mmCIF file with all atom_site columns, C-alpha atoms and ligand atoms in Angstrom:
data_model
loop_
_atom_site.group_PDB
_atom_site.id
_atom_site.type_symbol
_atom_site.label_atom_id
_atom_site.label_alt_id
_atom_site.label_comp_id
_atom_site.label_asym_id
_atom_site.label_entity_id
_atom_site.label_seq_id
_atom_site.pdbx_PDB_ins_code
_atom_site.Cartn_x
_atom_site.Cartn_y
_atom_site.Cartn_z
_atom_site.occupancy
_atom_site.B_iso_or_equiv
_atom_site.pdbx_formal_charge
_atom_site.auth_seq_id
_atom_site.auth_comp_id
_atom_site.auth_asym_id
_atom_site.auth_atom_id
_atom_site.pdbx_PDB_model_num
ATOM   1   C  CA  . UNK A 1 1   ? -8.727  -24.168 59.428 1.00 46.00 ? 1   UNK A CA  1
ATOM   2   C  CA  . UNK A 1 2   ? -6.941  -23.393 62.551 1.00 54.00 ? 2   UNK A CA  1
ATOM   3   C  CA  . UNK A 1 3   ? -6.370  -20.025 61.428 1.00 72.00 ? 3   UNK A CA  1
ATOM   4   C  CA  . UNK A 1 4   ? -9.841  -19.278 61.183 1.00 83.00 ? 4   UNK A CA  1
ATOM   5   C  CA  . UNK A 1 5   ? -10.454 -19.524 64.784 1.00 85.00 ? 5   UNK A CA  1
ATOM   6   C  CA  . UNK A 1 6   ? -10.442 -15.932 65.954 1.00 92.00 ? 6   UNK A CA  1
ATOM   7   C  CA  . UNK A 1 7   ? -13.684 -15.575 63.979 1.00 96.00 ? 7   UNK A CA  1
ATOM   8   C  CA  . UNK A 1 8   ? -15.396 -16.621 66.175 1.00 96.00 ? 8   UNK A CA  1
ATOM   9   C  CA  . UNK A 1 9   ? -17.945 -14.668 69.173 1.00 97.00 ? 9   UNK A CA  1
ATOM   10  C  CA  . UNK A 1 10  ? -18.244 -16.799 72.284 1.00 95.00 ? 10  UNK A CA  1
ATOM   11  C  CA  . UNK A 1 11  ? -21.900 -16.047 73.215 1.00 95.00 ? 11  UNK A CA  1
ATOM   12  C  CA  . UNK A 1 12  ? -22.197 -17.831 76.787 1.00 92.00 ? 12  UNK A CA  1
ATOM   13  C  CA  . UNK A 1 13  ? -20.852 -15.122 79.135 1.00 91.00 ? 13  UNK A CA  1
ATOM   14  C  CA  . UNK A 1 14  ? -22.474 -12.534 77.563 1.00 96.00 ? 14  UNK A CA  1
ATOM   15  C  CA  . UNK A 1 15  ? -25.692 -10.355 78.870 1.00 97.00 ? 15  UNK A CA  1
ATOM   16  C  CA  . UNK A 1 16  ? -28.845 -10.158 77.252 1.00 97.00 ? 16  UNK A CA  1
ATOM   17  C  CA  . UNK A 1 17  ? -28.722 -6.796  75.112 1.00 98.00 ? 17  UNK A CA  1
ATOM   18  C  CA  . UNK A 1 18  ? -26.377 -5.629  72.446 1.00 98.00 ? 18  UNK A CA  1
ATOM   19  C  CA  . UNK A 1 19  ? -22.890 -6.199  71.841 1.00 98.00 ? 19  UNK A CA  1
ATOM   20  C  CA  . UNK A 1 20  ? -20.723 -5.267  69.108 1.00 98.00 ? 20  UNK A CA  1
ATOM   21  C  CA  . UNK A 1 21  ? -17.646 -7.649  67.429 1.00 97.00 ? 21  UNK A CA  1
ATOM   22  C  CA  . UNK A 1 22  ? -15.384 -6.549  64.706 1.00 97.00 ? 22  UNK A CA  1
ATOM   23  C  CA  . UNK A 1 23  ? -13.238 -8.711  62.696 1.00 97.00 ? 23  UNK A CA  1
ATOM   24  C  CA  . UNK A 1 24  ? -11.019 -8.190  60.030 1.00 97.00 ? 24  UNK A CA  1
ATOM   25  C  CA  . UNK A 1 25  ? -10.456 -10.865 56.849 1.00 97.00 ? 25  UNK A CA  1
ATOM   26  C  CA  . UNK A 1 26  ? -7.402  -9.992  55.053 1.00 96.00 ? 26  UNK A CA  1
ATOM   27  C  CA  . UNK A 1 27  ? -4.950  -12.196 52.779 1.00 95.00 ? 27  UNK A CA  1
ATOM   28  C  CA  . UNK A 1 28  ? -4.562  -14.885 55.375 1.00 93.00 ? 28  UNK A CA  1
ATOM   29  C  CA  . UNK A 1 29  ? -8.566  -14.892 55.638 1.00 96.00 ? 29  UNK A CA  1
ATOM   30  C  CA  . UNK A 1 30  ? -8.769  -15.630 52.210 1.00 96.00 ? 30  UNK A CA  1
ATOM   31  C  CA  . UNK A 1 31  ? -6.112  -18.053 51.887 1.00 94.00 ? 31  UNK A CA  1
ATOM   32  C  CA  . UNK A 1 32  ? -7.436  -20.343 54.285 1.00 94.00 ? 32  UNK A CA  1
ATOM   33  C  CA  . UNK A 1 33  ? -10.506 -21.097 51.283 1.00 94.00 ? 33  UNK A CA  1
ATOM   34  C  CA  . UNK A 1 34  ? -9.328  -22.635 47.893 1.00 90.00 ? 34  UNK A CA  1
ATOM   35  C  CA  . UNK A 1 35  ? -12.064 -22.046 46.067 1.00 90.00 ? 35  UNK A CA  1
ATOM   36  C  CA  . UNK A 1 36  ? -12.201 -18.221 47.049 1.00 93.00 ? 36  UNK A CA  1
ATOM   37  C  CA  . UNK A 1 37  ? -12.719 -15.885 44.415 1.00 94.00 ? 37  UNK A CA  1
ATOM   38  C  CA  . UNK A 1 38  ? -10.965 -13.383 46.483 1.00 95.00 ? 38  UNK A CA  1
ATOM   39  C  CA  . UNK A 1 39  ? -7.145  -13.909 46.484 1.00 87.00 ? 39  UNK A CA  1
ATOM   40  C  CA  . UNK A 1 40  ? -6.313  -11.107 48.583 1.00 95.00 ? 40  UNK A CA  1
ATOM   41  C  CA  . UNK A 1 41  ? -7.891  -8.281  50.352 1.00 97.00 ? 41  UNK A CA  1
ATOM   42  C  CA  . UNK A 1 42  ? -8.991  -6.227  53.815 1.00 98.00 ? 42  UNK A CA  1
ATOM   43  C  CA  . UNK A 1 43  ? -12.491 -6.553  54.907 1.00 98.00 ? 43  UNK A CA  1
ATOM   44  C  CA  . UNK A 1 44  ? -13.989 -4.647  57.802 1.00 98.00 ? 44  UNK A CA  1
ATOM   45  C  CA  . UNK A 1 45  ? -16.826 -7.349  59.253 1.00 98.00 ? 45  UNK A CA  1
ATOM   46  C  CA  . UNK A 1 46  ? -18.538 -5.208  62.359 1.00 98.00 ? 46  UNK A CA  1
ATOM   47  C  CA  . UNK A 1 47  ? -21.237 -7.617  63.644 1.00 98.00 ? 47  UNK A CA  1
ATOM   48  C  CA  . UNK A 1 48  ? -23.832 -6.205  66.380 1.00 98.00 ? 48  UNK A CA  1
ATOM   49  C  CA  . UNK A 1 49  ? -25.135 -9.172  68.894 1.00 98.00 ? 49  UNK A CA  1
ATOM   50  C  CA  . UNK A 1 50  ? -28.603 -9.138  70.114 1.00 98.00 ? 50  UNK A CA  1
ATOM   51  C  CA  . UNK A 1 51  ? -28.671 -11.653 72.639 1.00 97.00 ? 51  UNK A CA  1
ATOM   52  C  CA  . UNK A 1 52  ? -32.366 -12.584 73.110 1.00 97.00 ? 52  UNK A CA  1
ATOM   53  C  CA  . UNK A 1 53  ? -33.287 -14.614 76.054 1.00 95.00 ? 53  UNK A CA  1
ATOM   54  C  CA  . UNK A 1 54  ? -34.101 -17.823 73.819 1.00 95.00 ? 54  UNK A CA  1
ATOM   55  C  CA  . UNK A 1 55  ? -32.291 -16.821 70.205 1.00 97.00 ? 55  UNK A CA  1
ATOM   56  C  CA  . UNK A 1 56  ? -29.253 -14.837 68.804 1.00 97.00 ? 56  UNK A CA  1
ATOM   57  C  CA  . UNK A 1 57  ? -29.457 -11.793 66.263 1.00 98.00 ? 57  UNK A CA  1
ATOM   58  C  CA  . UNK A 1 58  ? -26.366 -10.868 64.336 1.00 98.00 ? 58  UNK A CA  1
ATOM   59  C  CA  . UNK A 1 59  ? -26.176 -8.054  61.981 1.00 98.00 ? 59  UNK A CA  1
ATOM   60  C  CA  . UNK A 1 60  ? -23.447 -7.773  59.707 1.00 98.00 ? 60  UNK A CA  1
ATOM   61  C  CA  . UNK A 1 61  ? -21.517 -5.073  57.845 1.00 98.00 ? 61  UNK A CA  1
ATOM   62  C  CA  . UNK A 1 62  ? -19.007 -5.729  55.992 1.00 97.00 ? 62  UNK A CA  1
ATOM   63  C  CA  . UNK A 1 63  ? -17.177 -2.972  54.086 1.00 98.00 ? 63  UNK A CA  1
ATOM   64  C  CA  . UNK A 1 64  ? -13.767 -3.300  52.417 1.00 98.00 ? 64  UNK A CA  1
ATOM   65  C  CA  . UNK A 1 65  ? -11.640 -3.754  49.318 1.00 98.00 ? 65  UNK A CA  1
ATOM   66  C  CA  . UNK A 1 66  ? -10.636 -7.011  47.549 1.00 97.00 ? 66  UNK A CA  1
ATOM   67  C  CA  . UNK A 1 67  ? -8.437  -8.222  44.832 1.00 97.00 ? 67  UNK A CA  1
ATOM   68  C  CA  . UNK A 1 68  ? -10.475 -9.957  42.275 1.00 96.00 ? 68  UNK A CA  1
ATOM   69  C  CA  . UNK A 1 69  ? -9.791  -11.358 38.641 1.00 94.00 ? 69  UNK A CA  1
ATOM   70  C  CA  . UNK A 1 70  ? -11.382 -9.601  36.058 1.00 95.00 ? 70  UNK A CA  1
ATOM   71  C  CA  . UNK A 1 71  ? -13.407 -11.379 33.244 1.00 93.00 ? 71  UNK A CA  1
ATOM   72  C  CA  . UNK A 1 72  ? -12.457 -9.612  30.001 1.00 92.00 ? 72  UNK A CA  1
ATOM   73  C  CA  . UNK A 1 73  ? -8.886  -9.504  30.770 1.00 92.00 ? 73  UNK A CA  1
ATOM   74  C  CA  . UNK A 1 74  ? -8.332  -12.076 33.457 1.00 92.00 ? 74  UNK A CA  1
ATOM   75  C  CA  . UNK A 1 75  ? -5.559  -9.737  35.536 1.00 93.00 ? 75  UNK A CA  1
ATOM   76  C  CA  . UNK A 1 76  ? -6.554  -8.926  39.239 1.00 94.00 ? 76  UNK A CA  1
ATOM   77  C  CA  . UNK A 1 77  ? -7.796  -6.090  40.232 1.00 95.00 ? 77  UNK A CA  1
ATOM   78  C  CA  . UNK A 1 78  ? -8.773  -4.079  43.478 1.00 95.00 ? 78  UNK A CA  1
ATOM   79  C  CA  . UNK A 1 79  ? -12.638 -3.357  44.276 1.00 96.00 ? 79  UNK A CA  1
ATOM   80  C  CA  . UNK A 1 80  ? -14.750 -1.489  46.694 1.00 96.00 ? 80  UNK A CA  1
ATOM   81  C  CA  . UNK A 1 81  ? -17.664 -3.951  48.679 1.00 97.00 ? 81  UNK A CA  1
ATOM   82  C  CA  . UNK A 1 82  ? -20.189 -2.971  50.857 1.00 97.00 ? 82  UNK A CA  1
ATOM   83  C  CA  . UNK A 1 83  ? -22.646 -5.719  52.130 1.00 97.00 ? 83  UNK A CA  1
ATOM   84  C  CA  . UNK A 1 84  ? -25.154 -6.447  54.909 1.00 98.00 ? 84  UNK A CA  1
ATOM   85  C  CA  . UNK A 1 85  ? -26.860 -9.494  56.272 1.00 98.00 ? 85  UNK A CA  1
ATOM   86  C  CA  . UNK A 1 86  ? -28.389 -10.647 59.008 1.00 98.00 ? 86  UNK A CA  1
ATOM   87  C  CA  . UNK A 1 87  ? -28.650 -14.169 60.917 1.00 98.00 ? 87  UNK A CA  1
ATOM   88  C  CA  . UNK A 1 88  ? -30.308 -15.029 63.499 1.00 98.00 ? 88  UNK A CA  1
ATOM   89  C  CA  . UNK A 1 89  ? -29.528 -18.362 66.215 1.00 97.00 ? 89  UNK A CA  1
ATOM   90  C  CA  . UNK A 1 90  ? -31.573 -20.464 67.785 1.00 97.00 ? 90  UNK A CA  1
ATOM   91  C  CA  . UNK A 1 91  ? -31.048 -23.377 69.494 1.00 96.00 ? 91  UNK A CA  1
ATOM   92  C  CA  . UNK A 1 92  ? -31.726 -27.047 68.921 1.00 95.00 ? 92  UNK A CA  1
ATOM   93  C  CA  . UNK A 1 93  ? -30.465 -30.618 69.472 1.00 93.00 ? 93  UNK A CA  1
ATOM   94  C  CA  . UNK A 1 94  ? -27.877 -30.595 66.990 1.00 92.00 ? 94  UNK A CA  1
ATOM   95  C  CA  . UNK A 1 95  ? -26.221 -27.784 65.024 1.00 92.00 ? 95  UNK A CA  1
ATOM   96  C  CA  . UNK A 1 96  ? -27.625 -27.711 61.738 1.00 92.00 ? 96  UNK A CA  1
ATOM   97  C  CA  . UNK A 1 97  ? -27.820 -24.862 59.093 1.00 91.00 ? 97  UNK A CA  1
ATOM   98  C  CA  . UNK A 1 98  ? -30.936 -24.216 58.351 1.00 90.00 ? 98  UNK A CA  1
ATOM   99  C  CA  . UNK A 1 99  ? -31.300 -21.493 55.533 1.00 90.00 ? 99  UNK A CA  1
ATOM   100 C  CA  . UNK A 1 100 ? -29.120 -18.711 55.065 1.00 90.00 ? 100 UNK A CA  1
ATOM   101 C  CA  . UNK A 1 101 ? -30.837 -16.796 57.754 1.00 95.00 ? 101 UNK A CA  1
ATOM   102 C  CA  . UNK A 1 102 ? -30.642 -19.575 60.245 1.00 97.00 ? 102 UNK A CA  1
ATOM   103 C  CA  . UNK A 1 103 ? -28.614 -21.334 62.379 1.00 97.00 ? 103 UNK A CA  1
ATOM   104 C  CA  . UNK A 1 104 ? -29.611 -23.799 65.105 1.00 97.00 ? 104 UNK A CA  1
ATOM   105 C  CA  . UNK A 1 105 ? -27.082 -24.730 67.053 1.00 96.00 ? 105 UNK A CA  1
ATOM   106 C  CA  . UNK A 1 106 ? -26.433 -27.528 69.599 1.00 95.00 ? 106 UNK A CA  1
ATOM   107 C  CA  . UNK A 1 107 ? -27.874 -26.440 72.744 1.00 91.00 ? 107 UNK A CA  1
ATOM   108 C  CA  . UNK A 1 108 ? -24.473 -27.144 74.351 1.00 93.00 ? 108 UNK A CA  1
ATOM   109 C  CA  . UNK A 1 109 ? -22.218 -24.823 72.415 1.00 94.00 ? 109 UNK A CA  1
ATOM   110 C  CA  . UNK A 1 110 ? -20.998 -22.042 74.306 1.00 95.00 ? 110 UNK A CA  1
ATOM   111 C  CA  . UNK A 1 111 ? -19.850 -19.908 70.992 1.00 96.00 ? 111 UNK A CA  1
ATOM   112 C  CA  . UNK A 1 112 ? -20.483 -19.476 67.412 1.00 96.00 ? 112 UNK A CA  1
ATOM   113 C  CA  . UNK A 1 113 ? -17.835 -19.809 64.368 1.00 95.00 ? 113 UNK A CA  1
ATOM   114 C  CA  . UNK A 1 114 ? -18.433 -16.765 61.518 1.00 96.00 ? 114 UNK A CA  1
ATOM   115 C  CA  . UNK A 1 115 ? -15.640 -17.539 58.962 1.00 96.00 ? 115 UNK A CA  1
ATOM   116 C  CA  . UNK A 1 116 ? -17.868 -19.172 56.812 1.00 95.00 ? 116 UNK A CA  1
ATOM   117 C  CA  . UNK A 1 117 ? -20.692 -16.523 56.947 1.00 96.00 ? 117 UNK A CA  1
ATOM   118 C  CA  . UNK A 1 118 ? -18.010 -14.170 56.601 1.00 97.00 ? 118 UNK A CA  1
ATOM   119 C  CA  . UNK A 1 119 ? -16.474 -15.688 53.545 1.00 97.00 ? 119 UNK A CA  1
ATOM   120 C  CA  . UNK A 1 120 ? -19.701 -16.269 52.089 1.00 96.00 ? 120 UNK A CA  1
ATOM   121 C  CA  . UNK A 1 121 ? -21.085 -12.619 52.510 1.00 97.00 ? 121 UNK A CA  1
ATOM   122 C  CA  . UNK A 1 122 ? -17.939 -11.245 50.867 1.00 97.00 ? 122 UNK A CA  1
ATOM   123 C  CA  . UNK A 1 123 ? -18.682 -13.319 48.116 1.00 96.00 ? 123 UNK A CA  1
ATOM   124 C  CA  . UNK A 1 124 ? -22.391 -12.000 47.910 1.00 96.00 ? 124 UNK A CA  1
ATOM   125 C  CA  . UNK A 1 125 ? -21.033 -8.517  47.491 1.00 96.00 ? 125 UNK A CA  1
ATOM   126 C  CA  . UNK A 1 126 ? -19.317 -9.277  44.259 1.00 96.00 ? 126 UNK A CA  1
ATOM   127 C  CA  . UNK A 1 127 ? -21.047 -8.293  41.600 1.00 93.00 ? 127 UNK A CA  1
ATOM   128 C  CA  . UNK A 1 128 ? -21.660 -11.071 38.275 1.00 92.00 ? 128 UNK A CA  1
ATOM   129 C  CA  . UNK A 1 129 ? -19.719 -9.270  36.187 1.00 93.00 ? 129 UNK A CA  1
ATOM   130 C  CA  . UNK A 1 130 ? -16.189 -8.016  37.625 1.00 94.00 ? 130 UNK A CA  1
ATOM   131 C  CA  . UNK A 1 131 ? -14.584 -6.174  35.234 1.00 94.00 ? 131 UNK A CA  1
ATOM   132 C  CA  . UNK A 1 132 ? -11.505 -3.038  35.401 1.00 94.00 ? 132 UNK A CA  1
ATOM   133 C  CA  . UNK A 1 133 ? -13.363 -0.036  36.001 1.00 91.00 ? 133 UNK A CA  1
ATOM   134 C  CA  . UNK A 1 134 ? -12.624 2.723   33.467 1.00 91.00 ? 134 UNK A CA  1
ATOM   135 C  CA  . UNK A 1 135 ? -10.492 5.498   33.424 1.00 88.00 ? 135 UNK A CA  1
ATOM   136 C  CA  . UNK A 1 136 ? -11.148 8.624   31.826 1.00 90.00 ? 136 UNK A CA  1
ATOM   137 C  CA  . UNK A 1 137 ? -13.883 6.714   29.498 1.00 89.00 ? 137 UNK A CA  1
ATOM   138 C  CA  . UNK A 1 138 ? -11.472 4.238   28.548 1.00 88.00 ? 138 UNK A CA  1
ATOM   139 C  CA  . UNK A 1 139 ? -11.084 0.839   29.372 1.00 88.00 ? 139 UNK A CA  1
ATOM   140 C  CA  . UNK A 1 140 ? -9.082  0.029   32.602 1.00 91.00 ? 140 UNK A CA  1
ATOM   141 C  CA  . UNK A 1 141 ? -8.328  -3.709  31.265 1.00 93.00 ? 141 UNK A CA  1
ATOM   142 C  CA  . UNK A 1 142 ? -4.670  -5.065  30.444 1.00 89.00 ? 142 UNK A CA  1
ATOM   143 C  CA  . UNK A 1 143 ? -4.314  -3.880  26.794 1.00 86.00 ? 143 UNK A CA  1
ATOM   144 C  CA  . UNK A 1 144 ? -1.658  -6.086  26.122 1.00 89.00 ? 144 UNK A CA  1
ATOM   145 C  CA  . UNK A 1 145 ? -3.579  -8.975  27.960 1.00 86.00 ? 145 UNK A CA  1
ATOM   146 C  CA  . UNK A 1 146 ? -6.811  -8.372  25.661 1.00 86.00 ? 146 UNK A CA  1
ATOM   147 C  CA  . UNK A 1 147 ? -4.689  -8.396  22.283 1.00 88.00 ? 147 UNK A CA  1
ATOM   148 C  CA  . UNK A 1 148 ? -3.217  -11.890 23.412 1.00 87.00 ? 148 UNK A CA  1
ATOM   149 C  CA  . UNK A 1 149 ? -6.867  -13.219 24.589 1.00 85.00 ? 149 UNK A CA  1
ATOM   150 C  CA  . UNK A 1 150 ? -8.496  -11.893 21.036 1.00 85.00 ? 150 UNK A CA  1
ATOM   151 C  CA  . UNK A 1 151 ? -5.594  -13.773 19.140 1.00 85.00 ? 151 UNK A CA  1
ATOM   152 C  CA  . UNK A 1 152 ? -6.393  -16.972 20.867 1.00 82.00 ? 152 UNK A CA  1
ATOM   153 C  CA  . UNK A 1 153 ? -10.216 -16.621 21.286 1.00 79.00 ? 153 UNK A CA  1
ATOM   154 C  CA  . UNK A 1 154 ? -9.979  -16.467 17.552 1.00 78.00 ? 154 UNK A CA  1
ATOM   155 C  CA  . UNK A 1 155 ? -7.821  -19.634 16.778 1.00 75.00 ? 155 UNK A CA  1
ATOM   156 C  CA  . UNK A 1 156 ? -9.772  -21.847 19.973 1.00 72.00 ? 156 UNK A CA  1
ATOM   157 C  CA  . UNK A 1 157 ? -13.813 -20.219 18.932 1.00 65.00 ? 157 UNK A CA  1
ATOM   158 C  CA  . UNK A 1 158 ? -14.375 -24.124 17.380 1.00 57.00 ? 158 UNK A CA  1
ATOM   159 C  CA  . UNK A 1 159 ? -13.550 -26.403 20.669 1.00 58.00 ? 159 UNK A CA  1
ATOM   160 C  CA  . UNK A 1 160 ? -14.410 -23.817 23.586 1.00 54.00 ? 160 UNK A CA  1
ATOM   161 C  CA  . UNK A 1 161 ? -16.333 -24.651 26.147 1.00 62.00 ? 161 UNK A CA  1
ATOM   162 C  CA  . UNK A 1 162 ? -15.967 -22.331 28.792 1.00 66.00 ? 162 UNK A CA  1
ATOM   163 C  CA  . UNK A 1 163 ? -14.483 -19.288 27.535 1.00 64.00 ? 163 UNK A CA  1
ATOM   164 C  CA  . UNK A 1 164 ? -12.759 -18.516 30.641 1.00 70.00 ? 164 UNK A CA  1
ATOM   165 C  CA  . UNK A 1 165 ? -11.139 -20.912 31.312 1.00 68.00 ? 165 UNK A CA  1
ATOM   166 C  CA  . UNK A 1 166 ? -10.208 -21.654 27.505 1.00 66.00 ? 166 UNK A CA  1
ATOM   167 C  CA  . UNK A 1 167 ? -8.323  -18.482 27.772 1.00 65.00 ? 167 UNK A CA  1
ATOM   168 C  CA  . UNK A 1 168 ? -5.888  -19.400 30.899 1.00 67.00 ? 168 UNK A CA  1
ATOM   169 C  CA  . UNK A 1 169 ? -5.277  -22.538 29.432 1.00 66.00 ? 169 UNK A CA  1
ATOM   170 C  CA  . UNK A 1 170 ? -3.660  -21.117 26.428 1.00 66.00 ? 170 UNK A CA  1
ATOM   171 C  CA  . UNK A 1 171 ? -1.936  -18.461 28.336 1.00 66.00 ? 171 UNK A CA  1
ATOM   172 C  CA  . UNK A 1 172 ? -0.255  -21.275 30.290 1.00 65.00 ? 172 UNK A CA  1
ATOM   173 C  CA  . UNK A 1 173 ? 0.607   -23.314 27.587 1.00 58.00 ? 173 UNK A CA  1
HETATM 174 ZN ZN1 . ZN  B 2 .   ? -9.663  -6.195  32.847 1.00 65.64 ? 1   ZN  B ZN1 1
#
């Protein structure tokens, strides 16, 4: 994940107080995970640094648009996310994560690595259903895409087992 290395704050040299970081993940960002849910998109990730005299405090805002695929019809679309978090650092023998608010890190480590917190925050913003959003009252969905999923929904109903992925398989086949 060598790309991933310029999310990352290096904490040493800093003063006590407040500083503020911003990063942006974009395609590349999400490229770099396979299992993303995202395939593309540019996310704002503003994190504010309270550097405590014994722990870390990073707030999080993260505020952007991503490219997801929708459920019904399985095409991508674009979405709005907004999401906070918050985690805080402390420091220990050896880094270890310890919840999702936590992070102790090895007492020798100069700097902290965010892609992960990053990429998992984004993820938190998406809602459990991701569907088109409408337009004018009507669906936003692939009509074309929908008539072909019916069709085979309708001949496959007897062996599925998830429905999801059900569908793509007979769309590549
Ligand atoms: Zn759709």
């Amino acid at each position: 994940m060598g790309g991933l290395r310029q999310y990352t704050i290096p904490f040493m040299g800093l003063n006590e107080g407040r500083h503020y970081f911003e990063f942006v993940a974009n395609d590349s960002f999400f490229e770099q995970f396979d299992s993303s849910e995202v395939k593309r998109g540019l996310v704002k990730v503003g994190v504010e640094l309270i550097k405590h005299s014994t722990f870390l405090e990073l707030h999080f805002e993260i505020n952007g648009r991503v490219t997801v695929i929708c459920d019904r019809c399985l095409e991508p679309f674009t979405m709005g996310i907004v999401h906070e978090a918050v985690l805080y650092i402390r420091f220990g023998e050896t880094t270890e994560e310890q919840s999702e608010e936590l992070l102790i890190l090895s007492d020798k480590s100069s700097e902290v690595r965010l892609e992960q917190y990053i990429y998992e925050y984004i993820h938190l913003a998406l809602p459990y259903q991701r569907i088109h959003p409408e337009i004018d009252g009507h669906t936003g969905c692939n009509s074309e895409m929908m008539k072909k999923l019916e069709d085979h929904t309708a001949q496959e109903e007897s062996k599925s087992t998830d429905p999801r992925w059900d569908k793509l398989k007979g769309l590549i086949d």
